[in-house]
Coordinates of C-alpha atoms in Angstrom, one line a residue:
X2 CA 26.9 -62.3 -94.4
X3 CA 28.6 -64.9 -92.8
X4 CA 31.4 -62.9 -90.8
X5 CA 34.4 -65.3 -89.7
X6 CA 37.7 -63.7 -88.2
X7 CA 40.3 -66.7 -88.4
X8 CA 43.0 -65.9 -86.4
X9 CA 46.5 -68.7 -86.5
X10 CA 48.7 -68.3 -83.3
X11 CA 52.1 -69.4 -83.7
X12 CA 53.5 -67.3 -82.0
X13 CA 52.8 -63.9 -79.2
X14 CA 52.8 -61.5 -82.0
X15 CA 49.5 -62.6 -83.1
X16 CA 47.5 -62.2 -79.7
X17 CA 46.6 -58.7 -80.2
X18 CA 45.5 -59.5 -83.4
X19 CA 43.1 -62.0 -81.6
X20 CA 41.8 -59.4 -79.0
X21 CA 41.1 -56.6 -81.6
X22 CA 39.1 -59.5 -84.1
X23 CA 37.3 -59.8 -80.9
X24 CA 36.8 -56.1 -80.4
X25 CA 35.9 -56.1 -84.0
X26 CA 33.1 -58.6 -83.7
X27 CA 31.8 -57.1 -80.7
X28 CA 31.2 -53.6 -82.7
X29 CA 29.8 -56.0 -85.1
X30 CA 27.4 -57.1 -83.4
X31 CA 26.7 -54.1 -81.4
X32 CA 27.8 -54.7 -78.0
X33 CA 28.2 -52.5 -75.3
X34 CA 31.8 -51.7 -73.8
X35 CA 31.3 -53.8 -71.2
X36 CA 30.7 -57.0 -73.4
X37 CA 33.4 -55.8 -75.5
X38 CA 36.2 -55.4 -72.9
X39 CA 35.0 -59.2 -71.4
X40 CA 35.6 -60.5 -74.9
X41 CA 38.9 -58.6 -75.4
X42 CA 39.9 -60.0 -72.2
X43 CA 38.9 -63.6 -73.0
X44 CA 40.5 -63.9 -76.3
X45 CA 43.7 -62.5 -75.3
X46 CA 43.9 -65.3 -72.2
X47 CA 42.6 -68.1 -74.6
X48 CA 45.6 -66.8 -77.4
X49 CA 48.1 -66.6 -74.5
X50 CA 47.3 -69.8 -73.4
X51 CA 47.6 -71.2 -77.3
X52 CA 51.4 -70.0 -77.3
X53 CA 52.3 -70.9 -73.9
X54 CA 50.9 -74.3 -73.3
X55 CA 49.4 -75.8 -76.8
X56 CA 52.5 -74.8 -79.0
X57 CA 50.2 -72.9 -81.5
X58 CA 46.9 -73.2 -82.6
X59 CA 44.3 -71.0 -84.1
X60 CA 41.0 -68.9 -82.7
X61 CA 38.1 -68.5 -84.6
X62 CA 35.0 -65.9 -83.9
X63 CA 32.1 -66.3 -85.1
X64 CA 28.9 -63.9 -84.7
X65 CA 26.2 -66.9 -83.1
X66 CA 23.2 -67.3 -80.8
X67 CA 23.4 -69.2 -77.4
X68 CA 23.6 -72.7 -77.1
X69 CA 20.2 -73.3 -75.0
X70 CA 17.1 -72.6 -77.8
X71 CA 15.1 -71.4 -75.2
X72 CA 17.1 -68.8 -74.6
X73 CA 16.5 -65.3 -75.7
X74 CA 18.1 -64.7 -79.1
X75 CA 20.2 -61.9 -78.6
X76 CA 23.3 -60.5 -80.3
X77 CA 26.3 -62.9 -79.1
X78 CA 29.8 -63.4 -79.9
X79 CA 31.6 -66.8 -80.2
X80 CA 35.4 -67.5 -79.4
X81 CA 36.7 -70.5 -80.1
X82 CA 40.2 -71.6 -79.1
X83 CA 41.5 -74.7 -80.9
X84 CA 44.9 -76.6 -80.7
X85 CA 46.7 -79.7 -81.1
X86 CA 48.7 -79.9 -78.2
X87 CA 49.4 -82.1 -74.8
X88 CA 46.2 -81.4 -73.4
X89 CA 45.2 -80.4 -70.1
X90 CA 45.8 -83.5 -67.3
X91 CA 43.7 -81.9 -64.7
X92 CA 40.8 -79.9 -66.1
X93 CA 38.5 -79.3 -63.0
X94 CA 41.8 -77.7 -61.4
X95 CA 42.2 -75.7 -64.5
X96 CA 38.9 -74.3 -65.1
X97 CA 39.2 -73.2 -61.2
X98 CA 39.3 -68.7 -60.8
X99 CA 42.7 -67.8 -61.1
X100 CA 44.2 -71.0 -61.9
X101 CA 47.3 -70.5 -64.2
X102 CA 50.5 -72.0 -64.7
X103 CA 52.2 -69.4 -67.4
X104 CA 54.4 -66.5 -66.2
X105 CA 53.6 -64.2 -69.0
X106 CA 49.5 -64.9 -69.0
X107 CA 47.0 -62.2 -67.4
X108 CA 46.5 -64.2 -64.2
X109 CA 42.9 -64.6 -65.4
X110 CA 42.7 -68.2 -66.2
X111 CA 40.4 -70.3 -67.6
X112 CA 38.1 -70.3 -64.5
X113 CA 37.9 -66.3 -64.7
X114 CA 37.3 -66.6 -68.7
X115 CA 34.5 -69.0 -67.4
X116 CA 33.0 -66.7 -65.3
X117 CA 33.4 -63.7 -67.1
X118 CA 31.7 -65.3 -70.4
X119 CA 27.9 -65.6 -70.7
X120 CA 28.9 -69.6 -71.5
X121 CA 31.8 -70.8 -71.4
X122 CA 33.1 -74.7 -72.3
X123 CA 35.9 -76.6 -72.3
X124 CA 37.4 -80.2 -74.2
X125 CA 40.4 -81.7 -73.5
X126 CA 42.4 -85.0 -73.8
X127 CA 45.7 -85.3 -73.1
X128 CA 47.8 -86.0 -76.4
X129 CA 45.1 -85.1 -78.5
X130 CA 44.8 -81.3 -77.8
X131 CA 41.7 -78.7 -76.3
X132 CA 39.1 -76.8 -77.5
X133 CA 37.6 -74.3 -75.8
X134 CA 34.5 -71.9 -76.3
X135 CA 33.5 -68.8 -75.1
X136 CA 30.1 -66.5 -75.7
X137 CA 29.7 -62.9 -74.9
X138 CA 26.0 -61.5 -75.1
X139 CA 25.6 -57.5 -73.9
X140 CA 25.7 -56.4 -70.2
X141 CA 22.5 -56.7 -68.1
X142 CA 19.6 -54.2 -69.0
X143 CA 18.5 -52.2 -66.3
X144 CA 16.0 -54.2 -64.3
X145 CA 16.8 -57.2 -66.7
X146 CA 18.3 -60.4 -66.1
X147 CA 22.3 -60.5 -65.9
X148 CA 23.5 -61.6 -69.1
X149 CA 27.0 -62.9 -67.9
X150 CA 24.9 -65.0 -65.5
X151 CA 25.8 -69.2 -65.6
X152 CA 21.8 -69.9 -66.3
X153 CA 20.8 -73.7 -66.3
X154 CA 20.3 -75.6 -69.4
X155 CA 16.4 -75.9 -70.3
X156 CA 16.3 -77.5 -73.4
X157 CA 17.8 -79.2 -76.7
X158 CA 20.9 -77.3 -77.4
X159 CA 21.9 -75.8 -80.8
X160 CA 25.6 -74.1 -81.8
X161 CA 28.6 -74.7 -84.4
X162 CA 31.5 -73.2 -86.6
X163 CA 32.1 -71.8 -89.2
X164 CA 35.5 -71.1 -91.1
X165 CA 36.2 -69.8 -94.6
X166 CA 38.8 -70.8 -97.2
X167 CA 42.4 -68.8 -96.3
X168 CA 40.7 -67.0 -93.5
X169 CA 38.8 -64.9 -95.7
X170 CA 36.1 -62.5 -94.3
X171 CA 33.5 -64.1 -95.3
X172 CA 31.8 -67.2 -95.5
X173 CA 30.4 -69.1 -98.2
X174 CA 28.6 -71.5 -95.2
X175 CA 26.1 -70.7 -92.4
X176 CA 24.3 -72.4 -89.6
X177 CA 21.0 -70.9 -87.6
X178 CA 18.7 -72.8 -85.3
X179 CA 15.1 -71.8 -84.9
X180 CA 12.7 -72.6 -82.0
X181 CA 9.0 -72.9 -82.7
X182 CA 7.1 -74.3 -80.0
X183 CA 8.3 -77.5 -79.1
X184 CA 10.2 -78.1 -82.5
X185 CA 14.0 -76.7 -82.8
X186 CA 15.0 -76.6 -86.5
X187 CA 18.4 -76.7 -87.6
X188 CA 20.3 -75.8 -91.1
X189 CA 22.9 -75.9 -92.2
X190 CA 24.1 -73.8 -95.8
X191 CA 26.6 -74.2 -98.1
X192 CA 26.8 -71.0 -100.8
X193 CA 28.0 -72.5 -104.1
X194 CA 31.7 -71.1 -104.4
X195 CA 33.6 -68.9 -101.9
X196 CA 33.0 -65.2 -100.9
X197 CA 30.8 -62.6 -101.1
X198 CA 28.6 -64.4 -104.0
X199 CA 28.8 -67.4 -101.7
X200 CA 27.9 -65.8 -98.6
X201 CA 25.4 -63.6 -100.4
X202 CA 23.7 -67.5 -100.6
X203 CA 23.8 -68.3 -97.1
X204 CA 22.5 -65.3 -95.5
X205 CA 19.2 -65.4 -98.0
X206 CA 18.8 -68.7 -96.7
X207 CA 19.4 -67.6 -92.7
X208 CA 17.1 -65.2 -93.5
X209 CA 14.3 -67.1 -95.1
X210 CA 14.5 -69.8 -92.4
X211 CA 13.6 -67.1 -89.3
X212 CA 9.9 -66.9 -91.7
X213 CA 9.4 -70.4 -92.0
X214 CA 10.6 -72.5 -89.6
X215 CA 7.5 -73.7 -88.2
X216 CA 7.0 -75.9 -92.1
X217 CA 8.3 -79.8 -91.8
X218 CA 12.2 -79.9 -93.7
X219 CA 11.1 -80.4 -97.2
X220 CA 8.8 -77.4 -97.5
X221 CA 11.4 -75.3 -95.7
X222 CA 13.6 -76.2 -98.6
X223 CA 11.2 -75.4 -101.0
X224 CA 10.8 -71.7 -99.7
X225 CA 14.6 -71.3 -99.4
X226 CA 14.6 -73.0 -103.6
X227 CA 12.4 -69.6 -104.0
X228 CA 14.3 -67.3 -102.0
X229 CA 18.0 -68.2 -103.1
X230 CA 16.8 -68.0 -107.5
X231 CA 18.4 -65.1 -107.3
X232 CA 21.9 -66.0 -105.8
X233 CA 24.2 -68.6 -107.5
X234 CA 22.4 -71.5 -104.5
X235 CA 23.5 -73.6 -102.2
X236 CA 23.6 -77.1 -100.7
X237 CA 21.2 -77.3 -97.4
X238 CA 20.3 -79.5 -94.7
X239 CA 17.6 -79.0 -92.6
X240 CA 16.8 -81.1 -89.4
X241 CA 14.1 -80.6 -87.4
X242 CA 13.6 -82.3 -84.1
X243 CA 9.8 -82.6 -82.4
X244 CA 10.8 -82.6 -78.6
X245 CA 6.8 -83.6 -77.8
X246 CA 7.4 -86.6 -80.0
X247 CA 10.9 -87.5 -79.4
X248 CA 11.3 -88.1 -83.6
X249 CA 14.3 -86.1 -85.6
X250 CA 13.0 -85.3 -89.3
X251 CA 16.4 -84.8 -92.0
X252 CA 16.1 -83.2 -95.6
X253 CA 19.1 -82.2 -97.9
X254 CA 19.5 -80.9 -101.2
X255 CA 23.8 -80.7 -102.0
X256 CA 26.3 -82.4 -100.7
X257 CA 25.5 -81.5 -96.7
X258 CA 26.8 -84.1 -94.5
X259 CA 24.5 -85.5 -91.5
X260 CA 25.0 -87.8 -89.2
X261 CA 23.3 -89.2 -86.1
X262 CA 24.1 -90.8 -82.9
X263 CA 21.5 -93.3 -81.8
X264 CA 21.7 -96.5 -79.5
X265 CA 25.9 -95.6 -79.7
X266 CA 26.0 -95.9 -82.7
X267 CA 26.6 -93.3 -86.0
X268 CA 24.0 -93.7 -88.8
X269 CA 24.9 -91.1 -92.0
X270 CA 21.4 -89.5 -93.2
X271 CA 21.9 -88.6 -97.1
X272 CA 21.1 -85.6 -98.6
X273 CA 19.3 -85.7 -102.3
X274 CA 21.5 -84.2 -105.7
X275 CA 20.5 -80.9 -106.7
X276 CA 21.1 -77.2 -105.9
X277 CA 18.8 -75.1 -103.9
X278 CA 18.1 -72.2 -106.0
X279 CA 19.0 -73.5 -109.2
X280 CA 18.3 -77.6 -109.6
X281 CA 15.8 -78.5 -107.2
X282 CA 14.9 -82.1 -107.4
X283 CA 10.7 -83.3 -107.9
X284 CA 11.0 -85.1 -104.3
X285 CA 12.9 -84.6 -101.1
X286 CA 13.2 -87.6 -99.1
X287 CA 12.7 -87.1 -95.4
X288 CA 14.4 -89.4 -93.5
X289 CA 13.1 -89.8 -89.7
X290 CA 15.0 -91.5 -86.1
X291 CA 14.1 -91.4 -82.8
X292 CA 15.5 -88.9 -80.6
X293 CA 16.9 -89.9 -77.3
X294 CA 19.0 -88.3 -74.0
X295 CA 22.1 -89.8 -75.8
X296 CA 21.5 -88.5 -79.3
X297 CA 23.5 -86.7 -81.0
X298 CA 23.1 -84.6 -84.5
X299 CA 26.4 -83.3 -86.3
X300 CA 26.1 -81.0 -90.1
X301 CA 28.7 -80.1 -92.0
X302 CA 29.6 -78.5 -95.6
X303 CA 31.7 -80.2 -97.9
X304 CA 34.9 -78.8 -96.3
X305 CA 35.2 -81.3 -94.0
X306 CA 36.6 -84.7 -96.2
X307 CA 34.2 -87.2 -96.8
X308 CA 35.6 -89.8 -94.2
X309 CA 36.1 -87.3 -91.5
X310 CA 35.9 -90.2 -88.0
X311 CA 33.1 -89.3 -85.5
X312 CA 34.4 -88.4 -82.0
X313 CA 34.3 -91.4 -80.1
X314 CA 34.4 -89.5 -76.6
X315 CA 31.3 -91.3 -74.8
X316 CA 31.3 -87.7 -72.5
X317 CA 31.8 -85.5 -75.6
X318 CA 27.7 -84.9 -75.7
X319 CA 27.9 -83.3 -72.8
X320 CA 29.6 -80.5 -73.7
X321 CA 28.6 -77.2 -75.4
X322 CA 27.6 -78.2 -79.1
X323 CA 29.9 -75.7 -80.4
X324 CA 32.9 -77.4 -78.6
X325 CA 31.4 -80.9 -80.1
X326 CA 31.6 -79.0 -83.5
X327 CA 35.3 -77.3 -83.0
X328 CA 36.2 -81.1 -81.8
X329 CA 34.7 -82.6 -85.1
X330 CA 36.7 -79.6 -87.6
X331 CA 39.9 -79.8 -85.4
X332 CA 40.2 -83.3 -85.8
X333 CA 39.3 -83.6 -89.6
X334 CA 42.0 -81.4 -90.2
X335 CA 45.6 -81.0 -89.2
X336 CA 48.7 -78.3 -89.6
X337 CA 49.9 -81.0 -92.2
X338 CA 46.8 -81.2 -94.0
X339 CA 44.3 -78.1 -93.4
X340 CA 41.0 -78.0 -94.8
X341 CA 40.8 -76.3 -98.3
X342 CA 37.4 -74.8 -98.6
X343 CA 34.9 -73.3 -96.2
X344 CA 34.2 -75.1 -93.9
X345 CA 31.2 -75.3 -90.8
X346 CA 29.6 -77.7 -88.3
X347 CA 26.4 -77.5 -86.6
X348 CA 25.5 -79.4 -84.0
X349 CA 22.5 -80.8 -81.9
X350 CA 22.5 -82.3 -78.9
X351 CA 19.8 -82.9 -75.7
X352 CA 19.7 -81.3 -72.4
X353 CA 22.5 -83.3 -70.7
X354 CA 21.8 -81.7 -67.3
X355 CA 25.2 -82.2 -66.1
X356 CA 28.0 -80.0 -66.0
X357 CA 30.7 -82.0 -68.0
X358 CA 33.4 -80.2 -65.5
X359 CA 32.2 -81.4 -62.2
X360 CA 34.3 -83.7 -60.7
X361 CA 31.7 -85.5 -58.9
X362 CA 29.8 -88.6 -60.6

């Protein structure tokens, strides 16, 4: 099932309760206590930081894959630190080891979560708040490569969020990305309902998708139709990019949100009615765009509202999809008016080969 531990910091009590969520998804996912004291040490400096500069925000952890989809898929924990504050003025000097500026923090910084952290990533605009995103993968195999090593970015990058309605446990939603050759396939799930039933949904279809990725988007719905007949279904969207061609393929059945950024611009790609699992509709219409170094690919579930505004940060493609996707639910949301369902983002972006921190051009 989709695992979520939701975390609101308003205040210091709640930091512990961010490091042992952290603890409690590393035993989830079976990480050694190396990788488990490196998360427990990066979610208590991202919390801290939430009280003492942002004014309260929340963490989210997620149990994800890395960004890169040529990387080995291995058991990985996501931290995701999101807030409305001032912002960060100076990010280069903050992401620097040992930077800090609160009294009461661990001295680590975000430079030391950065090196710590098998990836680590960073948005943020003054007035309009940060986001930040860390992954923790187990400690280096003997004779194996280190897994807390910065390694460079080979390929189309895949990551995302995912919440659940009044931080529930689980999940109704899902995301998972799947490499086969030179195609990377996306999805995105949406379990009709909330909970367990819900989430019950999503994982069939995680599941089903690791057996079939290597079929263009509308057959890969068609096996999940079959898989999911005996859950309550879902809404899914499955994207599929051919890196040889340079041409994105979109299919959707339920209301999964798509859109694409081509030639700076967003275009919406529609999903078809129906229920996957339950009303699956006689034809799936694939809709197909060229895929460029400034594309950009952004899923969600109905959680998000229906005129949720694309980012219009020109350098947010850069960045770690899953900060492009904690950007997109931060930002459709707000203390005032939080999202009321589950709710996840997935995102797709190119190689940017660039390190969106460097302060050189």
């Amino acid at each position: 099932m989709s695992r979520v531990w939701d975390i609101p910091v308003q205040d210091s009590t709640r930091v512990r309760d961010v490091r042992v969520a952290a603890e409690a998804a590393c035993a989830r996912a079976g990480l050694d206590a190396h990788a488990t004291a490196v998360a427990a040490l990066v979610a208590t400096e991202l919390a801290t930081n939430l009280v003492k500069h942002a004014g309260g925000g929340r963490v989210v952890i997620n149990l994800t894959a890395p960004a890169d989809t040529f990387a080995e898929d291995v058991p990985c924990v996501q931290i995701v630190s999101l807030d409305h504050g001032p912002g960060i003025d100076n990010v280069p000097a903050a992401m620097r080891d040992g930077h800090t500026t609160a009294s009461s923090s661990l001295g680590a910084g975000l430079g030391t979560c950065r090196r710590v952290s098998s990836e680590f990533d960073l948005h943020s605009r003054p007035g309009r708040g940060t986001v930040a995103v860390a992954r923790v993968t187990p400690a280096r195999a003997p004779g194996g490569p280190r897994a807390r090593e910065v390694r460079p970015r080979t390929g189309t990058r895949a990551g995302g969020i995912t919440t659940s309605l009044a931080h529930a446990e689980h999940s109704g939603d899902a995301f998972s990305r799947v490499r086969s050759g030179r195609r990377v396939t996306l999805m995105l799930v949406d379990g009709l309902g909330h909970g367990d039933r819900a989430a019950d949904a999503s994982t069939a279809a995680v599941e089903e998708l690791s057996r079939c990725a290597d079929l263009p988007p509308a057959e890969i719905l068609r096996r999940l139709h079959a898989a999911l007949r005996a859950t309550r279904g879902a809404a899914v969207g499955v994207a599929q990019l051919d890196e040889a061609a340079g041409r994105l393929s979109f299919a959707g059945v339920g209301n999964i949100g798509a859109r694409l950024r081509a030639d700076g611009a967003w275009h919406p790609l529609v999903s078809h009615p129906g229920i996957v699992g339950a009303h699956f509709p006689a034809t799936v219409p694939l809709r197909e765009s060229a895929w460029t170094p400034d594309s950009l690919l952004v899923l969600h579930s109905d959680g998000l509202p229906s005129r949720w505004v694309p980012p219009t940060d020109p350098h947010l493609g850069a960045h770690d999809p899953a900060v492009v996707a904690a950007v997109v639910l931060r930002d459709a949301g707000s203390a005032a008016r939080p999202l009321r369902d589950d709710a996840s983002v997935a995102v797709l972006a190119p190689d940017p080969r660039t390190d969106p921190h460097d302060p050189t051009p």
